[in-house]
Short mmCIF file of C-alpha atoms and ligand atoms in Angstrom, two decimals:
data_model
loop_
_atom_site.label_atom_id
_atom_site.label_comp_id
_atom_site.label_asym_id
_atom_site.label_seq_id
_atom_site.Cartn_x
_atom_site.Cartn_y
_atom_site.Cartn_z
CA UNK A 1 143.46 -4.33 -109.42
CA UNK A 2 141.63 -4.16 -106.25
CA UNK A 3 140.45 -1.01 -105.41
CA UNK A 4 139.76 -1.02 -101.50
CA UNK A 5 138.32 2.39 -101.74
CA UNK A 6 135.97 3.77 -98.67
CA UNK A 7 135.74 0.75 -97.34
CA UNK A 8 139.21 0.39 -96.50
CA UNK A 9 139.57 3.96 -94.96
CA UNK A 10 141.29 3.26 -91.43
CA UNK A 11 138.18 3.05 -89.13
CA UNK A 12 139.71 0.99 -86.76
CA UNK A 13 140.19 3.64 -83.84
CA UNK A 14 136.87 5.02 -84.28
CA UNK A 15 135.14 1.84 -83.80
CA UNK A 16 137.49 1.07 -81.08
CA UNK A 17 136.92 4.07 -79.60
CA UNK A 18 133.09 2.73 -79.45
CA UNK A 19 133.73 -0.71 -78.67
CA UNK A 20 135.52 0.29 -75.76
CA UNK A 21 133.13 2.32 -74.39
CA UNK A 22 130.06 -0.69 -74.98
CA UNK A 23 132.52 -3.07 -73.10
CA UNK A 24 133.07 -0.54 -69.75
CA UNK A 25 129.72 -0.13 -70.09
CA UNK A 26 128.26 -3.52 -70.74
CA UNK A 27 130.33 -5.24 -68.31
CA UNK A 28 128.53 -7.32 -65.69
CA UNK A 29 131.16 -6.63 -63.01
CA UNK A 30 130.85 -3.25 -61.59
CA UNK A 31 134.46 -1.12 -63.21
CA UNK A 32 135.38 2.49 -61.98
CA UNK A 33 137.88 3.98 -62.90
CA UNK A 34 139.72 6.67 -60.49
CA UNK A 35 142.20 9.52 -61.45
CA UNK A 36 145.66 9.72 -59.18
CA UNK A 37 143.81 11.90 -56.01
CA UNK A 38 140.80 9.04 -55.91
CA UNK A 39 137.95 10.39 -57.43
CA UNK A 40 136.19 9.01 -59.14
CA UNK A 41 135.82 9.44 -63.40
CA UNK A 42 133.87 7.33 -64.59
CA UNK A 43 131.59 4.09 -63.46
CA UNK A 44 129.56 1.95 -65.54
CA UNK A 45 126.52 0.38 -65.61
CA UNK A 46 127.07 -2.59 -63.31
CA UNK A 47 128.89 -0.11 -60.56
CA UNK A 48 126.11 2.40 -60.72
CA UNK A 49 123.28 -0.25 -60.09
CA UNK A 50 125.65 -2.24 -57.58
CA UNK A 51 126.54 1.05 -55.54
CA UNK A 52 124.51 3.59 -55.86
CA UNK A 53 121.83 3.82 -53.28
CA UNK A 54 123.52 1.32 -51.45
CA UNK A 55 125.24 4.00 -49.08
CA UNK A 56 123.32 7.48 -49.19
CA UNK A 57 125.79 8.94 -51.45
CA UNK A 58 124.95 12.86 -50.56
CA UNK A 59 126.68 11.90 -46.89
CA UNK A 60 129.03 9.38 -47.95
CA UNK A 61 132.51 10.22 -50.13
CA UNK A 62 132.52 8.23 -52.93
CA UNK A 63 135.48 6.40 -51.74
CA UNK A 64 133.39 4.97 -49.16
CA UNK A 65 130.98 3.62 -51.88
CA UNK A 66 134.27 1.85 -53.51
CA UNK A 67 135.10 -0.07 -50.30
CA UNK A 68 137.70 2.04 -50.01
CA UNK A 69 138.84 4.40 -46.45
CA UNK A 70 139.85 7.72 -47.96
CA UNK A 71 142.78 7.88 -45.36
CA UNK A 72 144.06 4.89 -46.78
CA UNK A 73 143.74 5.28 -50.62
CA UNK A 74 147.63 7.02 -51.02
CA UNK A 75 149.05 3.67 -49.14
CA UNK A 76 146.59 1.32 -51.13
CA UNK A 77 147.19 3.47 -54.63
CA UNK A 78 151.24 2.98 -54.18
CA UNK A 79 151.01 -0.71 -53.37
CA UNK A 80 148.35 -0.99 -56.68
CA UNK A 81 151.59 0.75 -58.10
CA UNK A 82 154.87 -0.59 -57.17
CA UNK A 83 153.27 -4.14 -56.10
CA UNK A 84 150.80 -4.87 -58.80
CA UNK A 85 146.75 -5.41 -58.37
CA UNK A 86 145.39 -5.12 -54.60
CA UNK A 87 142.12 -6.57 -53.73
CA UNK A 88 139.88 -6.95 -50.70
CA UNK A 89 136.43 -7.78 -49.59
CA UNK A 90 133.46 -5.66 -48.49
CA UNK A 91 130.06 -5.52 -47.80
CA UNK A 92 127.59 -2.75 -49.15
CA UNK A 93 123.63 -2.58 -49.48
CA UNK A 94 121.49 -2.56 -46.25
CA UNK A 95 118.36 -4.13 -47.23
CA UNK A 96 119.48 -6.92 -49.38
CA UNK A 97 123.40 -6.95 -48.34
CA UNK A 98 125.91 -7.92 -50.69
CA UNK A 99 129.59 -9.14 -50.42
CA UNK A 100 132.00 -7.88 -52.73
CA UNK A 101 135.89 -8.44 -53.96
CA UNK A 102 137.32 -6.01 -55.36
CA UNK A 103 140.76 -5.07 -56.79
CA UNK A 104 142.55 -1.73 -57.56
CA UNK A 105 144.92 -1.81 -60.65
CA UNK A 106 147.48 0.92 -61.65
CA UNK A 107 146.67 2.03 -64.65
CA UNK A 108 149.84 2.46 -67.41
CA UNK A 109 148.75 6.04 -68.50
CA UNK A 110 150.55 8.99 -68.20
CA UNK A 111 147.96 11.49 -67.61
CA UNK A 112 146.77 10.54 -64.18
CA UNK A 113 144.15 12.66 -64.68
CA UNK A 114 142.57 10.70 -67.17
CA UNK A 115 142.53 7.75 -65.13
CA UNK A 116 145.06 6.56 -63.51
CA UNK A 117 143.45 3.73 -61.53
CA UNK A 118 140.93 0.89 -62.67
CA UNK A 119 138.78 -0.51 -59.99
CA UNK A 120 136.69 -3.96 -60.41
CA UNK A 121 134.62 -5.44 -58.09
CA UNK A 122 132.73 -9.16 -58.27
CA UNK A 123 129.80 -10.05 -56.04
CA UNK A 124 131.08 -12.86 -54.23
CA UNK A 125 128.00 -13.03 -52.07
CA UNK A 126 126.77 -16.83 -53.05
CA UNK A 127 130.63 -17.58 -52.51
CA UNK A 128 130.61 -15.83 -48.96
CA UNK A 129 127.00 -17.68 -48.05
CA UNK A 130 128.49 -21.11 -48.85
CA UNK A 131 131.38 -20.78 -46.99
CA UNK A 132 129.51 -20.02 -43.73
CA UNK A 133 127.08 -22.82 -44.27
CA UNK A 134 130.24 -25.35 -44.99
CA UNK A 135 132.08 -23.82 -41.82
CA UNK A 136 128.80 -24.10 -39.71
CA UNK A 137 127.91 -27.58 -40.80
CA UNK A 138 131.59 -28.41 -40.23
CA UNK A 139 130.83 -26.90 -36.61
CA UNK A 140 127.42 -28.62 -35.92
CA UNK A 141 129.06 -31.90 -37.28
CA UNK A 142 132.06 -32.18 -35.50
CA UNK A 143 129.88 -31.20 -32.14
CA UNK A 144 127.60 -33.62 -32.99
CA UNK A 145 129.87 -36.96 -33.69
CA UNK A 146 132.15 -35.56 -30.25
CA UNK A 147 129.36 -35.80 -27.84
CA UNK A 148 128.58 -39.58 -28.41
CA UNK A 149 131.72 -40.47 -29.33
CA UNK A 150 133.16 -39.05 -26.00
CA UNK A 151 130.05 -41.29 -24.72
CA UNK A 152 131.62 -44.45 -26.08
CA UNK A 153 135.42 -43.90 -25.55
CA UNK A 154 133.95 -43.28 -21.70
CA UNK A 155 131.90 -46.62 -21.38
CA UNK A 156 134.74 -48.71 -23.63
CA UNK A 157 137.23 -47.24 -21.05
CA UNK A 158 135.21 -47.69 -17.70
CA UNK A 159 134.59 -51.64 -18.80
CA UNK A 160 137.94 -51.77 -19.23
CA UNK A 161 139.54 -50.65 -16.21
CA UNK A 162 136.70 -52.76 -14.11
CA UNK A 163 137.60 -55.41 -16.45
CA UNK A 164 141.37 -55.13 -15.78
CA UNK A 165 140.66 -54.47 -11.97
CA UNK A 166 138.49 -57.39 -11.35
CA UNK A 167 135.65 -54.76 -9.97
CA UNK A 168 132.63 -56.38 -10.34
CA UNK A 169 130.70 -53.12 -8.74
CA UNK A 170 130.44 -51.53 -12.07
CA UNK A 171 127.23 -52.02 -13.65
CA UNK A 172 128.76 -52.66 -16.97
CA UNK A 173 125.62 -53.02 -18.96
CA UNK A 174 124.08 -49.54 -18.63
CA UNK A 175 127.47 -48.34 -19.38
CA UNK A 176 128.07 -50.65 -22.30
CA UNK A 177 124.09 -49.75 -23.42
CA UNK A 178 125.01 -45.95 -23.21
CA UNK A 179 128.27 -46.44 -25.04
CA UNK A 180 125.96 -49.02 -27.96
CA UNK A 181 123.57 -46.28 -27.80
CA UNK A 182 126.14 -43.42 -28.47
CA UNK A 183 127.68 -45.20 -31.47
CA UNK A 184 124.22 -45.62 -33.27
CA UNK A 185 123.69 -41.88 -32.86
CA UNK A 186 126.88 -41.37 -34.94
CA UNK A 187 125.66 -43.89 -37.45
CA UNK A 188 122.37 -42.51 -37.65
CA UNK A 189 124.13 -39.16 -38.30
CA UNK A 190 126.84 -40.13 -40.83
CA UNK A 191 124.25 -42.21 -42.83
CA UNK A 192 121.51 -39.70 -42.80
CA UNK A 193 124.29 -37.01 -44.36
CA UNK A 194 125.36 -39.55 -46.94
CA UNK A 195 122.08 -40.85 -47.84
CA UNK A 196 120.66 -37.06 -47.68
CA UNK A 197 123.29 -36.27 -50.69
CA UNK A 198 122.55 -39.01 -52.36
CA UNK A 199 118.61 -38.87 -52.59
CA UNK A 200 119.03 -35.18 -53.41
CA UNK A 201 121.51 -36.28 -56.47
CA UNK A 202 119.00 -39.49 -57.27
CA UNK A 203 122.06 -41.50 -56.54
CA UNK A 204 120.56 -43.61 -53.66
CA UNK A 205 118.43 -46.29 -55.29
CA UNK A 206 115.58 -47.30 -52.85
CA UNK A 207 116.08 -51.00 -52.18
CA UNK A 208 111.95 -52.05 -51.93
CA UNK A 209 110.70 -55.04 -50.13
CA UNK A 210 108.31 -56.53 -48.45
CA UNK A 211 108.23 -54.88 -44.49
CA UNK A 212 106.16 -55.88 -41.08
CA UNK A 213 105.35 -52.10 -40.47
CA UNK A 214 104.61 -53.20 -37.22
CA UNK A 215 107.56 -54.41 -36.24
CA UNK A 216 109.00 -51.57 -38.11
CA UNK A 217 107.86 -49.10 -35.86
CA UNK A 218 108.75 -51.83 -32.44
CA UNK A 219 112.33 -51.73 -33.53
CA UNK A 220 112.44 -47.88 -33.71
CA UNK A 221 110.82 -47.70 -30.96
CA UNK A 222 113.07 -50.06 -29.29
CA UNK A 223 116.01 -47.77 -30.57
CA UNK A 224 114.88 -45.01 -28.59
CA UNK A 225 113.78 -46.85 -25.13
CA UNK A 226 116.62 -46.69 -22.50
CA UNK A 227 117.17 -42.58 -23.73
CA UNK A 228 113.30 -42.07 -23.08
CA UNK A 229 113.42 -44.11 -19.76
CA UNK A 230 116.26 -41.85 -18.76
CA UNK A 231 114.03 -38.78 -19.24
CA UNK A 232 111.17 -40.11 -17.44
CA UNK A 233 109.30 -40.39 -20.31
CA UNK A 234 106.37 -42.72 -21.66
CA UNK A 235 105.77 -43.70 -25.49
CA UNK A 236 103.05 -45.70 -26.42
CA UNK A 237 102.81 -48.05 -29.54
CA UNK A 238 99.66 -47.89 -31.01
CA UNK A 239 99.27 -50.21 -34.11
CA UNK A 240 95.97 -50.68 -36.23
CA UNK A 241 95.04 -54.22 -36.67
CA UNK A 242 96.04 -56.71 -39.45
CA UNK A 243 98.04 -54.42 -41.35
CA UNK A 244 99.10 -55.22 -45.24
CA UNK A 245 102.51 -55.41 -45.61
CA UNK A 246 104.23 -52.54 -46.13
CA UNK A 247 106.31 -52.09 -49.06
CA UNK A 248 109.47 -49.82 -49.43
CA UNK A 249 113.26 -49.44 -48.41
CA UNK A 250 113.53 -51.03 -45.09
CA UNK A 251 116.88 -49.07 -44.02
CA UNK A 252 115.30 -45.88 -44.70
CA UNK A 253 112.20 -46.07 -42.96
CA UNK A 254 113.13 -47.36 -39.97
CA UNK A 255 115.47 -44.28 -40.11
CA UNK A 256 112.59 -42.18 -40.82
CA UNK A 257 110.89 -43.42 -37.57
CA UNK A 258 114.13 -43.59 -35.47
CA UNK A 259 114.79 -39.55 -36.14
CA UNK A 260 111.01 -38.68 -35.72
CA UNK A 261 110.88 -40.56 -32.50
CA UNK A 262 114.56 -39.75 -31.43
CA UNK A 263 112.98 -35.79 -31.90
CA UNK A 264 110.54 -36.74 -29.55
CA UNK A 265 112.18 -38.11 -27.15
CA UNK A 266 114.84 -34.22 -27.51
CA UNK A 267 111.83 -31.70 -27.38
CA UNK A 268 110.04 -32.77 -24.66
CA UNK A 269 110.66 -32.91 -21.46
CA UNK A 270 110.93 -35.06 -18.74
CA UNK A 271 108.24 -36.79 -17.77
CA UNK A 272 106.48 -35.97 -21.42
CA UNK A 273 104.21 -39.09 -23.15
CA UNK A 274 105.34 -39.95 -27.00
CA UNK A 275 103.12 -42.05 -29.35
CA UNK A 276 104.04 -43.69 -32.13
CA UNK A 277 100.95 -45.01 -34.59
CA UNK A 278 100.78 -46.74 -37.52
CA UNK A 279 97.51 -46.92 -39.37
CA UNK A 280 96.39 -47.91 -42.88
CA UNK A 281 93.51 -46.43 -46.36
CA UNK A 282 93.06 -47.41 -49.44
CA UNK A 283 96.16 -45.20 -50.98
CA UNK A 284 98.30 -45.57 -47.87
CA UNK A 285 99.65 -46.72 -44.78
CA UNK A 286 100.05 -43.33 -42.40
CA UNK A 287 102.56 -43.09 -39.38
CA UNK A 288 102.43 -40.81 -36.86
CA UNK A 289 104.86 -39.93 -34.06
CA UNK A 290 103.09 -37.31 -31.52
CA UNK A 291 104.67 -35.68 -28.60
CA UNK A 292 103.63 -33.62 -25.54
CA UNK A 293 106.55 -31.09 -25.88
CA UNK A 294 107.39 -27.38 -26.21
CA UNK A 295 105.71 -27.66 -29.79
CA UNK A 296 107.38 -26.10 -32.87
CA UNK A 297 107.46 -21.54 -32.90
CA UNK A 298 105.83 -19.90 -35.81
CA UNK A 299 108.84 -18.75 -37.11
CA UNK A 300 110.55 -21.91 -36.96
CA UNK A 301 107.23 -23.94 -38.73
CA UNK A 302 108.29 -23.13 -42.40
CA UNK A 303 112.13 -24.27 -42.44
CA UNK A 304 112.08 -27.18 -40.15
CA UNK A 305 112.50 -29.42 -43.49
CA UNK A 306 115.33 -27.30 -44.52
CA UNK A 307 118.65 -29.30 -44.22
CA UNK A 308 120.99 -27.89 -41.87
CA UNK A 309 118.06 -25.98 -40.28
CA UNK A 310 117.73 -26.03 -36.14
CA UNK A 311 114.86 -24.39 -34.43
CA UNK A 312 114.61 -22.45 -31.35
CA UNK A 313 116.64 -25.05 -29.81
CA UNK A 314 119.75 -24.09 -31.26
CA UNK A 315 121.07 -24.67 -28.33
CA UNK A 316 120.23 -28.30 -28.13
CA UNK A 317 121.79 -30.76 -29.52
CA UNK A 318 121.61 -31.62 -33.37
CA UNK A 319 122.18 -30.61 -36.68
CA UNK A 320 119.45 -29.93 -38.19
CA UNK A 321 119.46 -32.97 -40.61
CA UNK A 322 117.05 -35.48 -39.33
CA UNK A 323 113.93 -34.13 -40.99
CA UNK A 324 115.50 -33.15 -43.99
CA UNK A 325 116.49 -36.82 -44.50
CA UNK A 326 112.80 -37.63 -43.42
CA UNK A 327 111.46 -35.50 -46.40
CA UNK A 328 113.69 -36.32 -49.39
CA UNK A 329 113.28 -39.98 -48.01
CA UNK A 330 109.59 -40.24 -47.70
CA UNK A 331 109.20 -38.19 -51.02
CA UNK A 332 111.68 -40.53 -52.74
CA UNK A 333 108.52 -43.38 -51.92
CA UNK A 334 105.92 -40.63 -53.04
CA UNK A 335 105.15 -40.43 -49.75
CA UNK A 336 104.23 -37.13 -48.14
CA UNK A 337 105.50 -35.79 -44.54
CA UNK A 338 103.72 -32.80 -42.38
CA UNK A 339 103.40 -31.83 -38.68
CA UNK A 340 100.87 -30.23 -36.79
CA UNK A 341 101.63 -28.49 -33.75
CA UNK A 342 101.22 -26.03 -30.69
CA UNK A 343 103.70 -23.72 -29.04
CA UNK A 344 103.30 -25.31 -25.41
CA UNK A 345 101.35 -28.66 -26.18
CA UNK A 346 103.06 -30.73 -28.06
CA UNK A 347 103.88 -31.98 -31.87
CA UNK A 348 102.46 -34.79 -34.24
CA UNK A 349 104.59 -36.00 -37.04
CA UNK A 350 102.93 -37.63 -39.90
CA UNK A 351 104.38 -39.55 -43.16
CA UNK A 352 102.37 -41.71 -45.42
CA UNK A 353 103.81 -44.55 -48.15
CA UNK A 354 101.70 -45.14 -50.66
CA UNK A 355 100.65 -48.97 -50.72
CA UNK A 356 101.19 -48.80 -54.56
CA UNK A 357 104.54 -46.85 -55.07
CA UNK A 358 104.78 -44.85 -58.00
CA UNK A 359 106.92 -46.55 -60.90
CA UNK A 360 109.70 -43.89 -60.30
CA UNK A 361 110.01 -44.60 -56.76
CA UNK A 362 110.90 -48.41 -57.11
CA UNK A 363 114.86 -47.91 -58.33
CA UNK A 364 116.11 -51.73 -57.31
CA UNK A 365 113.52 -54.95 -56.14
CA UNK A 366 115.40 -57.11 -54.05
CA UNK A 367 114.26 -60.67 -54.97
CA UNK A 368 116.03 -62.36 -51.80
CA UNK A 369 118.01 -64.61 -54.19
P1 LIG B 401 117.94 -31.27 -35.14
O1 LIG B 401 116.98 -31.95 -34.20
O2 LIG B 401 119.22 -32.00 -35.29
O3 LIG B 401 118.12 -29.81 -34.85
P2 LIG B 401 116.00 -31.86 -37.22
O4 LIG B 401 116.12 -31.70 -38.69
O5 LIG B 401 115.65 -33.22 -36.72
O6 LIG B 401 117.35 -31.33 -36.60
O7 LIG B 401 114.89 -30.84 -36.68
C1 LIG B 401 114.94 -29.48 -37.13
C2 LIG B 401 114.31 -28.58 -36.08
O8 LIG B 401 112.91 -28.87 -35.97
C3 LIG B 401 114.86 -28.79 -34.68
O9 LIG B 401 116.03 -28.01 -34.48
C4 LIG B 401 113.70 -28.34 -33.80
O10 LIG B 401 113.70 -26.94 -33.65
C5 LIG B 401 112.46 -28.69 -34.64
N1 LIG B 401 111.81 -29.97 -34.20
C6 LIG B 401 111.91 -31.17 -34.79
N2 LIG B 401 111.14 -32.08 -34.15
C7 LIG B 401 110.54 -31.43 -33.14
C8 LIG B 401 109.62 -31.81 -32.10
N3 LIG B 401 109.16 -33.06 -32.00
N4 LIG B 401 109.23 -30.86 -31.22
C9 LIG B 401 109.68 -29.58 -31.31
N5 LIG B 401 110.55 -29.16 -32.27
C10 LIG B 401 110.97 -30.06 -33.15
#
């Protein structure tokens, strides 16, 4: 016979008793839980940290600390009631602000003033964050792609109608040139948000080759002309003599240069000089791209890198994704990138590519077969 003795006595509400309690407490969403006239019983250890502080709670009712208007807890307690859980979002904390969802649920107990209400709340902050960075680059993309592509459905349409009208008046080049130049300012766009992703993720393998840096830099140069001429502006080439060739991912660097320049060419003004230099050491060859315009503020110096980041010119055109792209792909050929600048003077952008890149850097070698 099997004697259970002691150690079967029923200790199973006892210990639930204390598991209970280590759960509420040990929870990592903040719990509350209210009786039936909203005050609050009991909060745990998550609420308390969450909460408290957050709104001086001598001045505030602690309603107000819940998310929750006073005036409207009876409407928001009978719809927790007869409709099942309510939830909404709010913000609390005024030094480090935090977003929160939370949900009132009827509790099935009798005794409402034991508790007759559980309240939950998750920090949806990150969630929040994300979801104004996805709406805003949304925003900035969508203005960005209409401008040019307004650009080009103008030009396509104006050489039409001359076309169809036999008008010979229009000078249909500049108008086609704006148009061609408007459509590789959407390219440049699109494929410096794709290839962004995909150097972040190590998905974009670097296709290496042989390059003329020189003519490199010409042809980004070259991208850039008619806008500069527009603005009045001047950029020199300046290109040490008998450079080695240079060797990395074509596509990319002449990207690199085409964004540095085309920033240029946006933050100065008219009438500003631009030069564009490409120099060689030992370890590496070193471009530079140097304006004469409104220079870079302080508080803009440390973010310009970041992706989606726009300066004091936030009302100027762009997205803030051209230097991002720059960094992840000059890094990607263990190259380096930095600026130097002054507010009023002007702004030098430098990148170097190692003349030996390291092993990890060199993903695919095209062998031109
Ligand atoms: P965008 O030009 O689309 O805003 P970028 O990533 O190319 O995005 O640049 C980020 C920010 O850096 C810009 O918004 C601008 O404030 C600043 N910036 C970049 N290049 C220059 C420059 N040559 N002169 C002054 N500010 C610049």
């Amino acid at each position: 016979m099997i004697d259970g003795g002691a150690d079967c006595a029923p200790r199973g509400p006892a210990v639930a008793a204390v598991d209970y309690r280590l759960l509420f407490e040990s929870h990592p969403d903040p719990v509350a839980i209210l009786d039936g006239a909203g005050a609050i019983l009991q909060v745990n250890q998550a609420a308390d940290t969450v909460l408290h502080g957050q709104v001086p709670c001598d001045t505030a009712p602690d309603l107000v600390r819940l998310g929750i208007d006073p005036d409207t807890f009876v409407e928001l307690a009978r719809r927790a009631r007869e409709e099942g859980p309510v939830s909404w979002e709010f913000a609390c904390g005024d030094a480090a602000p935090r977003q929160l969802e939370a949900r009132l649920l009827a509790l099935p107990l009798d005794d409402a003033a034991r508790g007759a209400y559980l309240w939950v709340a998750h920090d949806v902050t990150e969630r929040v964050h994300l979801e104004q960075a996805r709406q805003q680059l949304v925003h900035m993309i969508v203005h960005d792609l209409r401008v040019p592509l307004g650009n080009v459905l103008n030009s396509l349409d104006l050489v039409l109608t001359a076309w169809r009208e036999r008008d010979v008046t229009l000078p249909a080049e500049q108008v086609l040139d704006i148009g061609l130049h408007s459509a590789h300012r959407m390219d440049l766009l699109i494929n410096d948000i794709l290839d962004s992703a995909r150097l972040q993720a190590r998905e974009r393998d670097l296709v290496v080759d042989e390059i003329d840096a020189a003519a490199l830099l010409r042809e980004a140069v070259e991208a850039l002309t008619s806008s500069a001429e527009r603005r009045g502006q001047a950029i020199t080439v300046e290109i040490m003599p008998d450079l080695p060739p240079l060797v990395g991912d074509a596509d990319l660097l002449r990207r690199v240069l085409v964004n540095l320049v085309n920033n240029a060419v946006k933050y100065t003004q008219e009438g500003g000089r631009i030069t564009v230099r490409v120099t060689v050491d030992d370890d590496a060859m070193i471009f530079a791209v140097a304006d004469t315009g409104r220079g870079i503020a302080p508080e803009d110096q440390a973010h310009i890198f970041d992706l989606f980041y726009r300066g004091g010119a936030r009302r100027a055109k762009g997205a803030g994704i051209g230097l991002a792209f720059c960094k992840l792909a000059v890094e990607a050929h263990g190259g380096r990138i930095w600026f130097e600048t002054t507010v009023g003077n002007g702004s030098s952008f430098y990148f170097t590519i190692p003349r030996v890149l390291p092993e990890r850097a060199i993903y695919k070698v095209e062998d031109g077969s």
